[in-house]
Short mmCIF file of C-alpha atoms in Angstrom, two decimals:
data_model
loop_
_atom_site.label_atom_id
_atom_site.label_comp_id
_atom_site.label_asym_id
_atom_site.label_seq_id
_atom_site.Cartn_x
_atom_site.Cartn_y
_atom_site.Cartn_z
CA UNK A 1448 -11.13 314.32 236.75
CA UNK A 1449 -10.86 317.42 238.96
CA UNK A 1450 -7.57 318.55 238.42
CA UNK A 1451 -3.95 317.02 237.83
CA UNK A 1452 -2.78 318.63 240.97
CA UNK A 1453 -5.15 318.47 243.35
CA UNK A 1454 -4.84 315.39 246.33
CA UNK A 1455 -6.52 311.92 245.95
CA UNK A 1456 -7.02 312.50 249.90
CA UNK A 1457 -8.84 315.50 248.97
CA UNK A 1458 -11.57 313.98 246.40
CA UNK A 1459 -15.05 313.31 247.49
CA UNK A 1460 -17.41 311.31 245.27
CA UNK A 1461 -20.78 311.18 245.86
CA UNK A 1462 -24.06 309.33 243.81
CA UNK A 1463 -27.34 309.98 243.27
CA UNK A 1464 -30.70 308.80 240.72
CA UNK A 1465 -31.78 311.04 238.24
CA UNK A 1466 -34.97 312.30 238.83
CA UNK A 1467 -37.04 309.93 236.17
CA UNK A 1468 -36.12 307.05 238.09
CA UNK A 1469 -35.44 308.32 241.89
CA UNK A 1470 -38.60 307.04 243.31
CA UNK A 1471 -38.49 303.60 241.75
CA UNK A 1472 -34.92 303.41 243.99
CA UNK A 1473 -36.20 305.18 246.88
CA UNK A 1474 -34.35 308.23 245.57
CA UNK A 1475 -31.04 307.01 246.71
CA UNK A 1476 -27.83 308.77 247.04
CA UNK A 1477 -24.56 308.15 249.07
CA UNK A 1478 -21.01 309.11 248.95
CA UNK A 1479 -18.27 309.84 250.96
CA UNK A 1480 -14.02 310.01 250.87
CA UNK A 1481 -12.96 308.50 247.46
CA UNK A 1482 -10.49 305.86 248.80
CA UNK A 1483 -13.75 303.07 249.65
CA UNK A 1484 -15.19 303.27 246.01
CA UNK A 1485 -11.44 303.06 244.38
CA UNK A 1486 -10.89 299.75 246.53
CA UNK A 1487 -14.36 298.80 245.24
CA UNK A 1488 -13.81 299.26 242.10
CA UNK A 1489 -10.57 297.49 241.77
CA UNK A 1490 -11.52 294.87 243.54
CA UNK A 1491 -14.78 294.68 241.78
CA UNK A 1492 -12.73 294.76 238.18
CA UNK A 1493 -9.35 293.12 239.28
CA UNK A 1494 -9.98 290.66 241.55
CA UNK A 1495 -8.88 291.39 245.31
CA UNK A 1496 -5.60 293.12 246.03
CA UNK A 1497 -2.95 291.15 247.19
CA UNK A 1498 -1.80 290.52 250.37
CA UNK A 1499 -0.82 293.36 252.49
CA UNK A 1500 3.62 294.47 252.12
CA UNK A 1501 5.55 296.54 254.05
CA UNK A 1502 3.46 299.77 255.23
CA UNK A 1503 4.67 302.75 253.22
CA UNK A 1504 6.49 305.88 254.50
CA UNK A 1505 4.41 308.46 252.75
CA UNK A 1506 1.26 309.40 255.01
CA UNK A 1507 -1.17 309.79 252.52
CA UNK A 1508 -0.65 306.44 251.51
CA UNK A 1509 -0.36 305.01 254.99
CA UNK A 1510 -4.13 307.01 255.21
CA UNK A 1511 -5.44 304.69 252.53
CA UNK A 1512 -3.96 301.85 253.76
CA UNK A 1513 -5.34 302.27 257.05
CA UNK A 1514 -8.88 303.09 255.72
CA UNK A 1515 -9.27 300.43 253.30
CA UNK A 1516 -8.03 297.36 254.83
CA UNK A 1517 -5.72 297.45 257.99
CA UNK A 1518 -8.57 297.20 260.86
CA UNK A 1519 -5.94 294.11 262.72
CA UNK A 1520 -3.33 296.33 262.16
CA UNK A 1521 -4.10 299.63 264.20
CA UNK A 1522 -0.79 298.91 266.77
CA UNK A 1523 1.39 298.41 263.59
CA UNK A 1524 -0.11 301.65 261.91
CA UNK A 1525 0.48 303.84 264.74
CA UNK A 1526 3.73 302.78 265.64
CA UNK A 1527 4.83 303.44 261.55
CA UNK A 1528 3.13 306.79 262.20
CA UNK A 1529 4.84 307.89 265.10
CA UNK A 1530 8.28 306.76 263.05
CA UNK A 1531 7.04 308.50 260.07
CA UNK A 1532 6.10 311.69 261.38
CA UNK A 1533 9.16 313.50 262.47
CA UNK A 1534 10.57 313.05 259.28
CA UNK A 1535 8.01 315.08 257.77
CA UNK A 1536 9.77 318.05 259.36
CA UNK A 1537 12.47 318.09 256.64
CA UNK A 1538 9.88 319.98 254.48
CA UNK A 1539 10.63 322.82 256.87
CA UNK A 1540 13.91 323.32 256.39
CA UNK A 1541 13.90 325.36 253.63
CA UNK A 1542 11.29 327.83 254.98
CA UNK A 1543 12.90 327.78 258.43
CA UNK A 1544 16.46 329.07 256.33
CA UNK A 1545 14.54 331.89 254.61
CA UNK A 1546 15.31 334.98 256.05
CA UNK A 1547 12.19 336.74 253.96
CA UNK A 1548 10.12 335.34 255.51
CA UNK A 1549 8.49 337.43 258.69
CA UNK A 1550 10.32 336.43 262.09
CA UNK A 1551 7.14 335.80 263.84
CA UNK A 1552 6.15 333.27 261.07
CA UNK A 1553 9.67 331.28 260.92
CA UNK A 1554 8.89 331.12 265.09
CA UNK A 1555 5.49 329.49 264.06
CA UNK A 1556 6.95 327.08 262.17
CA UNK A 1557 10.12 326.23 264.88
CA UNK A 1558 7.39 325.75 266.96
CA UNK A 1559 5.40 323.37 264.76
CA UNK A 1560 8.51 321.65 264.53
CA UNK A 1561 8.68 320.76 268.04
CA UNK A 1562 5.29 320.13 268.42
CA UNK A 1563 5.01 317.73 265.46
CA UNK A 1564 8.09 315.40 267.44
CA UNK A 1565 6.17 315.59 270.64
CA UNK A 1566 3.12 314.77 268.63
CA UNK A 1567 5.01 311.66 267.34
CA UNK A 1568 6.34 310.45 270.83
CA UNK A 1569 3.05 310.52 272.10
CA UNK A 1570 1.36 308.18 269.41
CA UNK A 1571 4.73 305.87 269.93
CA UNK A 1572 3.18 305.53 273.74
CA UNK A 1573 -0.67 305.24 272.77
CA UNK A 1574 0.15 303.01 270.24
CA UNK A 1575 0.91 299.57 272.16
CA UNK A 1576 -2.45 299.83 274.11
CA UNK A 1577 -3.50 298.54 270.53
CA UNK A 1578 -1.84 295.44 270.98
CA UNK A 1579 -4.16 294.02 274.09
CA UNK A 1580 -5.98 290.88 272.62
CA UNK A 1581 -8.65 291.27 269.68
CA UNK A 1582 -10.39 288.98 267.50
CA UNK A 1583 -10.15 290.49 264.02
CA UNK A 1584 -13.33 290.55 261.82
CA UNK A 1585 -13.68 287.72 259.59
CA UNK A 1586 -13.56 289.33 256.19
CA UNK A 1587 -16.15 290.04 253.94
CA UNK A 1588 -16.10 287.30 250.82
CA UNK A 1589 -14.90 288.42 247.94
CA UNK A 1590 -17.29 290.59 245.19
CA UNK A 1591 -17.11 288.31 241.67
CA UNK A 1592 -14.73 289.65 239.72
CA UNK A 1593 -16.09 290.85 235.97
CA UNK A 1594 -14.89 288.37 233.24
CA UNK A 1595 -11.51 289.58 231.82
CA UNK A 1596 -8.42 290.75 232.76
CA UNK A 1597 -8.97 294.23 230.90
CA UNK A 1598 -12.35 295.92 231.60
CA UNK A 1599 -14.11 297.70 229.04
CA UNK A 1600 -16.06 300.86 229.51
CA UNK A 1601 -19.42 298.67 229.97
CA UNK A 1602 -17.82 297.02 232.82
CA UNK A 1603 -16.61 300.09 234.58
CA UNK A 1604 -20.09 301.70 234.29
CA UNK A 1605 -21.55 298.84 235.44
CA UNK A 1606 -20.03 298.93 239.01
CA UNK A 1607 -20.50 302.82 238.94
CA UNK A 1608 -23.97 302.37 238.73
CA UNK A 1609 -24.10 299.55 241.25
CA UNK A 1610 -22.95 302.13 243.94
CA UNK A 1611 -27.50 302.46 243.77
CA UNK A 1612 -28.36 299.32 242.72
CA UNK A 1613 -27.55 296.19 240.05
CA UNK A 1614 -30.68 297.02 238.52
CA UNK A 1615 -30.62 301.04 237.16
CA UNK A 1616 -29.70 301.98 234.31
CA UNK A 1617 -25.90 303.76 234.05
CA UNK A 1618 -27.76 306.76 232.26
CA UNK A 1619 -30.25 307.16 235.55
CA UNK A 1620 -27.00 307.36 237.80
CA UNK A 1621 -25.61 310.96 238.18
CA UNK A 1622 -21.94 310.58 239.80
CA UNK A 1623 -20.03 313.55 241.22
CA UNK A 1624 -16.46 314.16 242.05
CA UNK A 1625 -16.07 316.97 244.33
CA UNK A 1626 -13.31 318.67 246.11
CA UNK A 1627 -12.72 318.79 249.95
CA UNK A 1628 -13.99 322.04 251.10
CA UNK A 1629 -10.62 322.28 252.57
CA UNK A 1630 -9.24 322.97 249.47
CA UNK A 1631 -10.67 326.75 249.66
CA UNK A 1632 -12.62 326.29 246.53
CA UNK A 1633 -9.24 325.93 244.22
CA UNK A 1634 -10.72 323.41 242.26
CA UNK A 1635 -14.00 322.49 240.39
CA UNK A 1636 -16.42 319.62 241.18
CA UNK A 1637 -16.85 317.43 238.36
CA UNK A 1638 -20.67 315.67 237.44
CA UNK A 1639 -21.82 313.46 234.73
CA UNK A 1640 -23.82 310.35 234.45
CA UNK A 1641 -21.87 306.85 235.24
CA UNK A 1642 -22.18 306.13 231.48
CA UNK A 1643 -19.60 309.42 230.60
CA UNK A 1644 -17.53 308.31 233.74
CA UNK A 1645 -17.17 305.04 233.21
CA UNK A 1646 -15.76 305.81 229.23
CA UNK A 1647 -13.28 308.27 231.11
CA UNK A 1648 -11.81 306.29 233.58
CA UNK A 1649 -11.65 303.42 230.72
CA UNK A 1650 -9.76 306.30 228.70
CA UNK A 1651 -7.43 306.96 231.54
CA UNK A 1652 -6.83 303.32 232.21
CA UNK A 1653 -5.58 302.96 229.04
CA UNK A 1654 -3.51 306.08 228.44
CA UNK A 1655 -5.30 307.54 225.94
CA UNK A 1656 -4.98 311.10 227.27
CA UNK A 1657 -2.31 313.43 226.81
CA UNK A 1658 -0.99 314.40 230.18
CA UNK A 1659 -1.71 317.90 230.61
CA UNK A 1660 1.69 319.42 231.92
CA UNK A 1661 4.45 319.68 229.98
CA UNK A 1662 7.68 318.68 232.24
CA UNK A 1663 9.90 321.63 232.83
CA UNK A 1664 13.29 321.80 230.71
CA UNK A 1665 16.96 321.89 232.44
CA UNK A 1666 17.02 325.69 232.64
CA UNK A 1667 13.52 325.82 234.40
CA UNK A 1668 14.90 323.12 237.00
CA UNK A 1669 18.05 324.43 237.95
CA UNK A 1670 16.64 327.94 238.35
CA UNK A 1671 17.56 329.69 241.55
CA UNK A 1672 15.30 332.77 240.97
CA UNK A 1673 13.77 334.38 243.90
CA UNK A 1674 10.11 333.44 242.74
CA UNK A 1675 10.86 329.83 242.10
CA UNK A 1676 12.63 329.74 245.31
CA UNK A 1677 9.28 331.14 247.09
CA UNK A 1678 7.09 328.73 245.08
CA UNK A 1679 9.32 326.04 246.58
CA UNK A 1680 8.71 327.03 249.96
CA UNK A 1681 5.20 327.13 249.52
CA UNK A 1682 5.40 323.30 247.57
CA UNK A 1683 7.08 322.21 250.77
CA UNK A 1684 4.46 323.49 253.11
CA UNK A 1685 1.43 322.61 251.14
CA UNK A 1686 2.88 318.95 251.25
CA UNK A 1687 3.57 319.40 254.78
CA UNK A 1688 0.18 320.60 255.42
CA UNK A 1689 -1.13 317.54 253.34
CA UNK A 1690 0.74 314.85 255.25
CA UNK A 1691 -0.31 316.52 258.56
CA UNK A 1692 -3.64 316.23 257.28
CA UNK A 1693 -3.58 312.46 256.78
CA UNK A 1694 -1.54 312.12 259.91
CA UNK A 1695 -5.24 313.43 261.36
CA UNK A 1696 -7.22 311.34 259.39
CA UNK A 1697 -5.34 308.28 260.67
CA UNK A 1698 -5.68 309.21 264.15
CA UNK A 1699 -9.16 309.40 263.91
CA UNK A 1700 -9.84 306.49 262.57
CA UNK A 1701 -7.81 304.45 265.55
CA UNK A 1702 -9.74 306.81 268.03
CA UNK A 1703 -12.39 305.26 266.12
CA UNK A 1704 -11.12 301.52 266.79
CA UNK A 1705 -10.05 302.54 270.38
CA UNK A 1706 -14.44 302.73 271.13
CA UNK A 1707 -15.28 299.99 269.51
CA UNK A 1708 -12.16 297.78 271.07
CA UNK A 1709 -12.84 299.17 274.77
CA UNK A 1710 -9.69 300.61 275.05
CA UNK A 1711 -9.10 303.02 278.07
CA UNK A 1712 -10.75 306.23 278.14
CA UNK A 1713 -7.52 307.60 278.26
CA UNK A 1714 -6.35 306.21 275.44
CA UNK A 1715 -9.54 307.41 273.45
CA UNK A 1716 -8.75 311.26 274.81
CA UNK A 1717 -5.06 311.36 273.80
CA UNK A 1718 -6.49 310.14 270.44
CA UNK A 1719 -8.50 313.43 270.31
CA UNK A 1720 -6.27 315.75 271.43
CA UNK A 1721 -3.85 314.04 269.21
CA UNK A 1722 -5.90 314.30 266.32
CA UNK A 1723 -6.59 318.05 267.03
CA UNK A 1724 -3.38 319.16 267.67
CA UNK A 1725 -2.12 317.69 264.36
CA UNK A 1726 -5.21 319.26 262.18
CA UNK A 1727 -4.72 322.66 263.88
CA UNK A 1728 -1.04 322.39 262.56
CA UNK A 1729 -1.80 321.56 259.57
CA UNK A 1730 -4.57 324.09 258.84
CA UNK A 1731 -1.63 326.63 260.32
CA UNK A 1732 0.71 325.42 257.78
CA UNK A 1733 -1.57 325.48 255.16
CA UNK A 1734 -2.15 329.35 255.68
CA UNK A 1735 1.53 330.14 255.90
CA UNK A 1736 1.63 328.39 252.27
CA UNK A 1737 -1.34 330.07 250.67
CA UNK A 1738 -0.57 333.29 251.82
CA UNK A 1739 1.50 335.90 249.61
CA UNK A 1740 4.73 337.07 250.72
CA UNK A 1741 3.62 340.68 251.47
CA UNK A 1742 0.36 339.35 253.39
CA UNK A 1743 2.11 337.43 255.92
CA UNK A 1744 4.57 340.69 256.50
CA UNK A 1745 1.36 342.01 257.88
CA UNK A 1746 -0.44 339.41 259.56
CA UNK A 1747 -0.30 339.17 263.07
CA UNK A 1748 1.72 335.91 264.64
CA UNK A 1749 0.13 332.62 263.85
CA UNK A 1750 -1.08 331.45 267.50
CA UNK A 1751 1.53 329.10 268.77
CA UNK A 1752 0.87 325.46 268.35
CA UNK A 1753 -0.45 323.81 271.84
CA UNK A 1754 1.45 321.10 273.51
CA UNK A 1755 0.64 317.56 273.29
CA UNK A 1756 -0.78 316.54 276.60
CA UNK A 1757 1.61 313.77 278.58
CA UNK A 1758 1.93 310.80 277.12
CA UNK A 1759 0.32 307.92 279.25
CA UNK A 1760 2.68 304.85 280.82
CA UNK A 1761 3.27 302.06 278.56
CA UNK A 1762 1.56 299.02 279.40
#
């Protein structure tokens, strides 16, 4: 609803009451990452998802995972990250092998290499503190599923506007979809009532819009052109950038769990410098892949990417 290209990682939605009825729902509003209100509203309209699989290899996936559902599973999530995340550094070899680009920018990245496989053996060490004993929560029961295995646009409103309350009306709830601000303001934010966004998403559900790029022929794929050749670079680092991104978000969210389980404090602080070092890589990256060709040939060296502190013992 924002754009076809843009991340679901990168989507904020957020809810508020129109002004005619605010103060009969103490004027609420809310919102937050998009991931919570999609599980919501699947489980809400398709019954609960089934039991957990494998974990998957791509991190923005293992992200959602790990934020909608896998609170007993922090030691497993880790331990897949810090097996996940060197192999992220095959996105680099194609930038590494262009000689174009500027020498202190393919050091950068050589760098970032390195420090994204220290990165990983130091999460392989945190990651079995997670294992001491815990009681998982007992689980929330399950939200009544709508009658129907199809929903209609009525029934997708409907839990739209319950994000305020079962009793407003869909046309009194305004719901946004915004962009991440890390997105440098690429892409538009996106705000209608829950009536107009409950009839798209019943739209998209069902396939009744065109998709809105047209796949490119043989000759535009085997290409070898200089520009397509740059725009492939920059593909690579942008996903790069992305998966570092969720690499940070999961960290968090186990620092997160490492408080509230009474971890060691050391295990807490290699967390955070964990989760630093990997967002101040990937907002590096993410430069590097925005920036044009002639700008970087100009731009003093990227700051070299810190060292993870040591890893603590293994228990």
């Amino acid at each position: 609803m924002i754009a076809p290209d843009i991340a679901i990682r990168d989507v904020l939605i957020g809810y508020r009451t129109r002004p005619r009825s605010a103060s009969r729902f103490n004027h609420r509003s809310g919102g937050g990452s998009i991931h919570h209100y999609l599980a919501t509203l699947h489980t809400r309209l398709y019954s609960p998802p089934a039991a957990a699989g494998p974990l998957p290899t791509d991190l923005d996936e293992l992200r959602l995972t790990a934020l909608t559902g896998a609170d007993d599973q922090q030691e497993a999530v880790l331990a897949h990250l810090a097996t996940q995340l060197p192999r992220t550094t095959q996105l680099l070899q194609r930038p590494l092998r262009d000689s174009a680009l500027p020498v202190h920018t393919r050091a950068w990245l050589r760098d970032a290499d390195g420090a994204i496989r220290q990165l990983a053996d130091q999460i392989s060490r945190v990651s079995p503190a997670f294992a001491l004993p815990h009681v998982p929560p007992v689980p929330p029961a399950p939200a009544p599923t709508l009658p129907g295995a199809d929903p209609t646009p009525g029934d997708i409103t409907r839990v739209l506007a319950d994000f305020v309350s079962p009793d407003i009306a869909p046309d009194d709830v305004v719901i946004s979809f915004r962009p991440h601000p890390r997105t440098g303001g690429r892409f538009t934010a996106r705000e209608a009532t829950a009536t107009a966004f409950g009839s798209l998403l019943h739209a998209r559900l069902h396939g009744l819009e065109a998709a809105s790029a047209v796949s490119p022929g043989p000759r535009d794929e085997l290409s070898r052109s200089p520009h397509v050749a740059v725009g492939q670079q920059a593909a690579d680092l942008a996903r790069l950038s992305g998966q570092l991104h969720s690499a940070g978000d999961i960290l968090a969210w186990a620092r997160h769990w490492s408080h509230w389980r009474r971890l060691p404090r050391d295990v807490h602080a290699r967390l955070g410098s964990a989760t630093t070092a990997v967002r101040e890589l990937a907002e590096g990256i993410s430069q590097i892949a925005a920036a044009p060709r002639a700008a970087l040939a100009a731009t003093p060296a990227f700051a070299p990417p810190a060292a993870p502190s040591p890893a603590p013992a293994r228990r």
